[in-house]
Amino acid sequence: MFRTALRNVLAHKARLLMTVLAVMLGVAFVSGTLVFTDTLGNAFRNQSAKSYDDVAVAVTTHADRRDEKTSGIDAATLKKIRSLDGVAAATGRVSGFAGVADPGGKLIGNGWSNTGGNFSPGANGKDASYTFVDGRGPVGDGLIALDKETAKKGAYEVGDRVRVATNGPVEEYTLSGIFTTEDGAVNAGGSLVLFDTPVAQQLYLKPGWFQDVTVTAAAGASDQKLLDAVEPLLPEDATARTGKVLADDQAKQIEDGLGNLNTMLLAFAAIALFVGIFLIANTFTMLVAQRTKELALLRAVGASRRQVKRSVLLEAAVVGALASVIGFVLGVGLATGLRSAMSLIGGKIPAGPLVISPVAIGAALGVGILITVLAAWLPARRAAKIAPVAAMSSVHAVATTKSLVVRNSIGGVLTLLGAAGIVAGAAAGSDGRTIIGAGAFVALIGVIVLIPLLSRPVIALVRPLLQKLFGVSGKLAAQNAVRNPRRTGATASALAIGLTLVTGISVLGVTLGQAVDRMTTDNIKADYMISMASGDSLDESALTALEKSDAVSAVSPQQAASIRVEGTYHAASGVTPGDVQKVFSVKTVSGSLDSLADGEIAVGDKTAKSNGWKPGTSLPVTYDDDKKGTLKVGAVYKENEFLSPVLMPKNILDAHQSRPDIREIWLKTDGGASKANEQAVVDALGDNPAMSVMDRQDIRDMFGGFVSTALNIMYGLLAMALIIAVLGVVNTLAMSVFERQQEIGMLRAIGLNRRKVKRMIRLEAVVISVFGAVIGVALGTFLGWAIGRTLASAIPGYALVIPWDRIAVFLVLAALVGVLASLWPARSAAKLNMLTAIKTE
């Protein structure tokens, strides 16, 4: 039986090719994901460990120039640490945002990872954290050093003048040197600017003070003993840890971060393999059906049912093993390609070897073989149950009424249960997503079981149209598509799964995108929004400059703060009375927003209702500086996503903040948004590369862009499942042509020419593909609606949007898939010799 199984594999190489491809693609995704994340994790862990190689103890604080409660480490404390036994060196560090402008004035880097720090040379004039490849460190006012990548992007050389923005006005510095470093910000694709220590302290903290300290141990000194000696010298807000602990913590964070990526990629690999199961099962069903007489002879000469089943499963295991090995090799190539692709799009990955772990190898081979054997189990069981005499007479080929009734009953029950779960999850709101997920899985299985039953009535609807448009070829195609409902169902199922996911994601994505778009359009009147690229606060000088600009007709900040009323904190914003109504669509529920000019406040309707406030209510408040006062409610307005629940005149907040926390500045310009007005705003801000100037479209893109990005990623990943579905259509048609050689020969003999034979096969493929696509689109739309209902409460103005244009594209692509998948089978059918085909059994 073992030799028989191997012979069958070798005898049916062409027939098994599609199965091999399906398993290979799924395994490639699994192994590529594991190798890629292992390689990435190893590279970042090694980099992390390397960055802490010489660190015995690291002292960190959260000191900031805007926070008067945390001061950091002073020079006297640093001196005491340096004098401890076992300390070879102790370096004080300060850091913060620093954005470098390229020669065109644009920011180099992405904002959040653009940092500045201090150059702290030792007795030898070098800072161990940085290796200079050109020039020297910045010692003195007016000098900076740049990391190598930033200098390259800006085409800067030593001696050039470079414009740098921190949290204040842009300053121009002379480039004294270019360096390389293991700094995390640089490796994340950002930039690093080094200043002389006194300059950095003035920018980020205060003279003579540091945020962090790194301690290097002398030869033979214990890190733990140094930690015990350093801790008593530190202020209460400082934390000290050994370099090893920091490296381990960072490695754990890296592992957790990559775990999410790993899970997402493996989920799509699972989808691809799930789709592949139908192709594999279909292939083995057809192979077994073609070999029923052969299997009957084996039974007749003494083979048991167990041996027949084992033979088919062994054949599947051989195919799975071959496909898994090829898939693993392809997966390693995929991992290498992903790594290169990330580098090309700006994601800097530390150098390191490709990591191929035993887990990756075992998972790839195990998953590939297991999936193939499981998919072949049902056809193998069915083959083993066929009695020899029945196989000889082909009586087994007709499905019994009982089996069809049982199958359809099970499918109907599963579909109804799944649909009920989906509806229940949608009704449960934000807590119902797990219920929807479980219901979707059950419903999908139910629909897959029912697809053979659905194929006849659905395809019957298009049969008259096919016959009218394509004559006898169309009539034969429709008949062939439903001749073997199980085969048609298995083939259509693969496409249905892929289109269910794609359509569901599209419905959800387009609905969310339009909700976000409406939210910005309905609530914003401003022409521009100004913010820091780093996400940090704007300096008040930016607001002053905009107020003086001739191009600006109205300007209001969003100055963040919080107030405490009767022990409860409420988020508040300082705004400009009179102008806030011009930059936002503020819908007044009661009272008047004009009362802001009289020192009163405006409160959102939900906040007012929950606290029993109304116009005229006096509130005893405690500000951020713990000072107390009384504020009077002058208006209640309809809350939206762009305004805090409490609005108050900016001048009231200024009295309680040493440095205004201005997150955004919104403004209207004379004549509306235009290139001239945008340039006037940029000029008013001093052409600061760290300040982002966004018009309404930019604002909409900012809030809705993540939806489009997520959609594109999902489409790319789901393409794998659709490719496997295409292979399924090719496989089904190829098998169909092989089984119908005699019939095709007869059709040719009575006058059906080669062109019409090709058309018949193509139309059959299109009918099966579009049938699967229609099922997938219907189920995907239902799922998109259900998941959307769980998000509706969190998104103002949410309303279901069905993207008919995209759905039409999906159906057209499904038809195109059918046409492409039929090219080889149609050509094979048309080339059959009539006489040879007629003689074929």
Coordinates of C-alpha atoms in Angstrom, one line a residue, residues 17 70 86 90 123 201 204 248 343 429 457 517 614 839:
L17 CA 0.2 20.6 -8.6
T70 CA 10.2 67.3 39.4
G86 CA 33.8 51.2 41.7
A90 CA 29.0 58.9 35.4
A123 CA 38.7 63.4 29.9
Q201 CA 20.2 72.0 29.7
Y204 CA 15.3 71.0 27.9
D248 CA 15.9 42.8 29.8
S343 CA 14.3 49.2 5.0
G429 CA -22.8 47.1 21.3
P457 CA -31.2 27.9 -7.8
D517 CA -15.0 62.7 7.3
K614 CA -27.1 75.0 33.4
K839 CA -12.8 6.3 -26.9

